[in-house]
Amino acid sequence: MLSIIIPAYNAGEALQRTVAEAIGTLQDIDCPYEIIIVNDGSTDDTFDRALLLSRMGGNVKSVGYSENRGKGFALKYGFKFTSGELVLFLDADRDLPPAQIPTVMAYMERNNSDIVIGSKRHPESKVQYPAVRRFLSKGYSLLIKLMFNLSVRDTQTGIKLFRREVLERVLPVCLVNRYAFDLELLASAKRMGYDICEAPVQLNFRFSSRIRPKDILVMLWDTVFVFYRMRILPHYRKQCGGPVPARGKK
């Protein structure tokens, strides 16, 4: 069983196209699945669209809440409604077409990885996006490398596949709900000994959200917060517990 969590904030019509493409893709590969749409306090018609999708069948559930809490909170909330042994995070805006789901699943099977993340920096990725975004992405990746020694080139791309056991162990220690959630999740998983593999993506540049200076400052602040917890607070190491259980290769 594959559980797909789609956090949606003012996603509108793009949400319907994302869900429809995901269902079509999974039917083509004959994979049992469920899709959990999490309405993250949208102020447009996202909730109504999500509810309609859930009533049309196709193993789609619609859950949510009234106040916008951030993508990280939405993913943690959605995980409570999943039952699959594999859990996929997927953005709602179709910047990353759901047709790529089989690719990340194949990378997990081929590499026997615990986590597979889509990466704009993978040599086989097909991406075109503005120079400003590219500069900010590269700069943030360098910062992460220096602060956390995290050997992944792209923490922020919105398609990620996890073995359920990873999220059951890692999500309880994650406190960030917004921009740096992906960083905290991956850095915590790496610290616990889980294996992370990067897969190529195709990025259809639309980026429905703009980058504002305020957003950059908030992300940097959250990043510093994660660093403080992981590198300075002694009780974080206790929260992370012992080494990851063996799974054949370990």
Tab-separated table of C-alpha atoms in Angstrom:
chain	number	residue	atom	x	y	z
A	1	MET	CA	0.000	0.000	0.000
A	2	LEU	CA	1.218	3.458	-0.944
A	3	SER	CA	-0.172	6.425	0.984
A	4	ILE	CA	0.113	9.820	-0.731
A	5	ILE	CA	-0.240	12.944	1.404
A	6	ILE	CA	-1.020	16.132	-0.519
A	7	PRO	CA	-0.920	19.320	1.593
A	8	ALA	CA	-3.105	21.955	-0.048
A	9	TYR	CA	-3.296	25.669	0.692
A	10	ASN	CA	-5.350	27.700	-1.800
A	11	ALA	CA	-4.486	25.110	-4.458
A	12	GLY	CA	-7.744	25.514	-6.369
A	13	GLU	CA	-8.051	23.799	-9.739
A	14	ALA	CA	-4.426	22.572	-9.669
A	15	LEU	CA	-5.379	20.216	-6.830
A	16	GLN	CA	-7.934	18.418	-9.008
A	17	ARG	CA	-5.421	17.961	-11.822
A	18	THR	CA	-2.797	16.677	-9.388
A	19	VAL	CA	-5.133	14.099	-7.865
A	20	ALA	CA	-6.452	12.971	-11.255
A	21	GLU	CA	-2.914	12.486	-12.611
A	22	ALA	CA	-1.830	10.636	-9.463
A	23	ILE	CA	-4.786	8.231	-9.741
A	24	GLY	CA	-4.112	7.624	-13.416
A	25	THR	CA	-0.420	6.998	-12.786
A	26	LEU	CA	-1.048	4.510	-9.988
A	27	GLN	CA	-3.681	2.633	-11.958
A	28	ASP	CA	-1.174	2.219	-14.773
A	29	ILE	CA	1.318	0.521	-12.443
A	30	ASP	CA	-1.353	-1.488	-10.587
A	31	CYS	CA	-0.314	-0.235	-7.150
A	32	PRO	CA	-2.749	-0.293	-4.190
A	33	TYR	CA	-2.918	3.258	-2.880
A	34	GLU	CA	-4.727	5.894	-0.867
A	35	ILE	CA	-4.579	9.666	-1.289
A	36	ILE	CA	-4.974	11.969	1.704
A	37	ILE	CA	-5.644	15.617	0.862
A	38	VAL	CA	-4.922	17.948	3.779
A	39	ASN	CA	-6.660	21.316	3.523
A	40	ASP	CA	-4.226	23.636	5.340
A	41	GLY	CA	-6.710	26.358	6.263
A	42	SER	CA	-7.353	27.481	2.681
A	43	THR	CA	-9.350	30.655	2.081
A	44	ASP	CA	-10.449	29.765	-1.472
A	45	ASP	CA	-12.497	26.771	-2.692
A	46	THR	CA	-9.764	24.187	-2.009
A	47	PHE	CA	-11.764	22.552	0.777
A	48	ASP	CA	-14.847	22.144	-1.448
A	49	ARG	CA	-12.749	20.706	-4.273
A	50	ALA	CA	-11.028	18.279	-1.889
A	51	LEU	CA	-14.373	17.174	-0.482
A	52	LEU	CA	-15.722	16.591	-3.986
A	53	LEU	CA	-12.680	14.498	-4.894
A	54	SER	CA	-13.114	12.344	-1.789
A	55	ARG	CA	-16.771	11.707	-2.648
A	56	MET	CA	-15.880	10.551	-6.164
A	57	GLY	CA	-14.041	7.489	-4.835
A	58	GLY	CA	-10.605	6.449	-6.002
A	59	ASN	CA	-9.398	5.887	-2.419
A	60	VAL	CA	-9.246	9.638	-1.786
A	61	LYS	CA	-9.716	11.093	1.709
A	62	SER	CA	-10.160	14.766	2.562
A	63	VAL	CA	-9.080	16.071	5.963
A	64	GLY	CA	-8.052	19.466	7.285
A	65	TYR	CA	-8.591	22.363	9.663
A	66	SER	CA	-9.631	26.007	9.486
A	67	GLU	CA	-6.395	27.881	10.289
A	68	ASN	CA	-3.317	27.904	8.009
A	69	ARG	CA	-0.570	26.089	9.946
A	70	GLY	CA	2.102	25.461	7.319
A	71	LYS	CA	3.123	22.616	5.031
A	72	GLY	CA	5.029	20.736	7.738
A	73	PHE	CA	2.055	20.738	10.083
A	74	ALA	CA	-0.204	19.591	7.236
A	75	LEU	CA	2.069	16.644	6.423
A	76	LYS	CA	2.301	15.587	10.068
A	77	TYR	CA	-1.476	15.896	10.400
A	78	GLY	CA	-2.092	13.907	7.231
A	79	PHE	CA	0.228	11.099	8.328
A	80	LYS	CA	-2.200	10.237	11.132
A	81	PHE	CA	-4.737	9.160	8.485
A	82	THR	CA	-2.386	6.929	6.463
A	83	SER	CA	-2.106	3.154	6.522
A	84	GLY	CA	0.460	2.405	3.800
A	85	GLU	CA	3.881	0.891	4.362
A	86	LEU	CA	5.205	3.498	1.941
A	87	VAL	CA	4.279	7.170	2.358
A	88	LEU	CA	4.763	9.790	-0.345
A	89	PHE	CA	4.697	13.570	0.150
A	90	LEU	CA	3.476	15.378	-2.983
A	91	ASP	CA	2.876	19.088	-3.593
A	92	ALA	CA	-0.577	20.069	-4.835
A	93	ASP	CA	0.388	22.634	-7.498
A	94	ARG	CA	1.669	20.234	-10.226
A	95	ASP	CA	5.051	21.954	-10.475
A	96	LEU	CA	6.164	18.338	-10.000
A	97	PRO	CA	3.902	16.116	-12.136
A	98	PRO	CA	2.580	13.034	-10.273
A	99	ALA	CA	3.658	10.922	-13.262
A	100	GLN	CA	7.067	10.873	-11.523
A	101	ILE	CA	5.778	8.703	-8.677
A	102	PRO	CA	6.987	5.435	-10.318
A	103	THR	CA	10.484	6.932	-10.627
A	104	VAL	CA	10.918	7.558	-6.899
A	105	MET	CA	9.419	4.144	-6.115
A	106	ALA	CA	11.886	2.482	-8.497
A	107	TYR	CA	14.800	4.331	-6.876
A	108	MET	CA	13.737	3.091	-3.446
A	109	GLU	CA	13.528	-0.515	-4.638
A	110	ARG	CA	16.763	-0.352	-6.634
A	111	ASN	CA	18.803	1.226	-3.825
A	112	ASN	CA	16.976	-0.386	-0.884
A	113	SER	CA	16.756	3.118	0.590
A	114	ASP	CA	14.757	4.301	3.581
A	115	ILE	CA	13.975	7.673	1.981
A	116	VAL	CA	13.959	8.864	-1.628
A	117	ILE	CA	13.801	12.598	-2.288
A	118	GLY	CA	13.262	14.325	-5.594
A	119	SER	CA	16.205	16.588	-6.345
A	120	LYS	CA	16.441	19.478	-8.786
A	121	ARG	CA	20.216	19.009	-8.648
A	122	HIS	CA	20.258	15.377	-9.748
A	123	PRO	CA	22.229	15.137	-13.018
A	124	GLU	CA	19.246	13.521	-14.770
A	125	SER	CA	16.710	16.119	-13.622
A	126	LYS	CA	14.955	18.271	-16.211
A	127	VAL	CA	14.385	21.663	-14.653
A	128	GLN	CA	14.200	25.234	-15.800
A	129	TYR	CA	13.550	27.953	-13.300
A	130	PRO	CA	14.579	31.591	-12.813
A	131	ALA	CA	18.142	32.537	-11.952
A	132	VAL	CA	17.049	34.073	-8.634
A	133	ARG	CA	15.444	30.812	-7.523
A	134	ARG	CA	18.468	28.860	-8.698
A	135	PHE	CA	20.826	31.170	-6.751
A	136	LEU	CA	18.758	30.949	-3.562
A	137	SER	CA	18.501	27.163	-3.876
A	138	LYS	CA	22.249	26.770	-4.329
A	139	GLY	CA	23.003	29.127	-1.467
A	140	TYR	CA	20.661	27.298	0.887
A	141	SER	CA	22.128	23.919	-0.083
A	142	LEU	CA	25.616	25.193	0.732
A	143	LEU	CA	24.410	26.536	4.065
A	144	ILE	CA	22.842	23.160	4.921
A	145	LYS	CA	26.034	21.346	3.986
A	146	LEU	CA	28.103	23.601	6.262
A	147	MET	CA	25.698	23.585	9.219
A	148	PHE	CA	24.481	19.986	9.206
A	149	ASN	CA	26.949	18.035	7.049
A	150	LEU	CA	23.859	16.735	5.261
A	151	SER	CA	24.962	15.128	2.029
A	152	VAL	CA	21.858	15.841	-0.045
A	153	ARG	CA	21.814	18.535	-2.699
A	154	ASP	CA	18.174	19.572	-2.453
A	155	THR	CA	16.040	19.324	0.685
A	156	GLN	CA	13.080	21.384	-0.533
A	157	THR	CA	11.685	19.691	-3.667
A	158	GLY	CA	8.091	18.637	-3.017
A	159	ILE	CA	8.136	14.911	-3.799
A	160	LYS	CA	9.544	12.550	-1.160
A	161	LEU	CA	9.011	8.853	-0.455
A	162	PHE	CA	9.468	7.260	2.977
A	163	ARG	CA	9.199	3.846	4.526
A	164	ARG	CA	6.519	4.133	7.175
A	165	GLU	CA	8.864	3.185	10.009
A	166	VAL	CA	10.992	6.256	9.251
A	167	LEU	CA	8.126	8.719	9.694
A	168	GLU	CA	6.826	6.926	12.783
A	169	ARG	CA	10.201	7.485	14.410
A	170	VAL	CA	11.225	10.863	13.011
A	171	LEU	CA	8.035	12.958	12.895
A	172	PRO	CA	7.574	13.054	16.694
A	173	VAL	CA	10.895	14.927	17.101
A	174	CYS	CA	10.149	17.518	14.375
A	175	LEU	CA	8.901	20.884	15.655
A	176	VAL	CA	9.165	23.167	12.610
A	177	ASN	CA	5.877	23.491	10.716
A	178	ARG	CA	6.759	25.764	7.822
A	179	TYR	CA	9.699	26.446	5.514
A	180	ALA	CA	12.440	24.411	7.216
A	181	PHE	CA	10.279	21.361	7.947
A	182	ASP	CA	11.909	19.335	5.148
A	183	LEU	CA	15.363	20.152	6.492
A	184	GLU	CA	14.513	19.129	10.051
A	185	LEU	CA	12.879	15.919	8.858
A	186	LEU	CA	15.809	14.849	6.662
A	187	ALA	CA	18.532	15.957	9.085
A	188	SER	CA	16.822	14.098	11.937
A	189	ALA	CA	16.386	10.968	9.812
A	190	LYS	CA	20.056	11.068	8.806
A	191	ARG	CA	21.090	11.484	12.429
A	192	MET	CA	19.055	8.410	13.322
A	193	GLY	CA	20.917	6.410	10.694
A	194	TYR	CA	18.376	6.209	7.884
A	195	ASP	CA	19.583	6.090	4.295
A	196	ILE	CA	18.574	8.918	1.919
A	197	CYS	CA	18.693	8.581	-1.856
A	198	GLU	CA	18.138	11.367	-4.413
A	199	ALA	CA	16.067	10.811	-7.565
A	200	PRO	CA	15.756	12.970	-10.691
A	201	VAL	CA	12.684	15.147	-11.213
A	202	GLN	CA	10.980	17.006	-13.980
A	203	LEU	CA	10.023	20.482	-12.812
A	204	ASN	CA	7.309	22.355	-14.693
A	205	PHE	CA	8.017	25.869	-13.526
A	206	ARG	CA	4.901	27.673	-12.400
A	207	PHE	CA	5.695	28.326	-8.739
A	208	SER	CA	2.311	29.580	-7.605
A	209	SER	CA	3.965	31.144	-4.550
A	210	ARG	CA	6.317	34.101	-4.673
A	211	ILE	CA	9.489	34.340	-2.621
A	212	ARG	CA	9.225	37.326	-0.308
A	213	PRO	CA	12.090	38.705	1.797
A	214	LYS	CA	10.018	37.894	4.872
A	215	ASP	CA	9.776	34.243	3.815
A	216	ILE	CA	13.564	34.038	3.386
A	217	LEU	CA	14.131	35.486	6.858
A	218	VAL	CA	11.620	33.073	8.419
A	219	MET	CA	13.278	30.106	6.705
A	220	LEU	CA	16.724	31.191	7.905
A	221	TRP	CA	15.392	31.639	11.434
A	222	ASP	CA	13.806	28.177	11.359
A	223	THR	CA	17.088	26.744	10.036
A	224	VAL	CA	19.006	28.280	12.932
A	225	PHE	CA	16.383	26.873	15.307
A	226	VAL	CA	16.865	23.371	13.887
A	227	PHE	CA	20.661	23.743	14.188
A	228	TYR	CA	20.322	24.865	17.816
A	229	ARG	CA	18.142	21.880	18.697
A	230	MET	CA	20.306	19.321	16.904
A	231	ARG	CA	23.766	20.561	17.762
A	232	ILE	CA	23.378	22.275	21.139
A	233	LEU	CA	20.422	20.872	23.113
A	234	PRO	CA	21.463	17.607	24.824
A	235	HIS	CA	17.928	16.185	25.118
A	236	TYR	CA	17.553	16.124	21.325
A	237	ARG	CA	20.048	13.259	21.163
A	238	LYS	CA	17.897	11.331	23.639
A	239	GLN	CA	14.808	11.992	21.507
A	240	CYS	CA	16.585	10.548	18.476
A	241	GLY	CA	17.180	7.331	20.390
A	242	GLY	CA	19.451	4.501	19.315
A	243	PRO	CA	20.619	3.398	15.885
A	244	VAL	CA	18.156	2.518	13.151
A	245	PRO	CA	16.955	-1.110	13.279
A	246	ALA	CA	18.658	-3.426	10.795
A	247	ARG	CA	16.922	-4.059	7.500
A	248	GLY	CA	19.133	-6.477	5.616
A	249	LYS	CA	21.776	-4.029	4.350
A	250	LYS	CA	22.495	-2.424	7.736
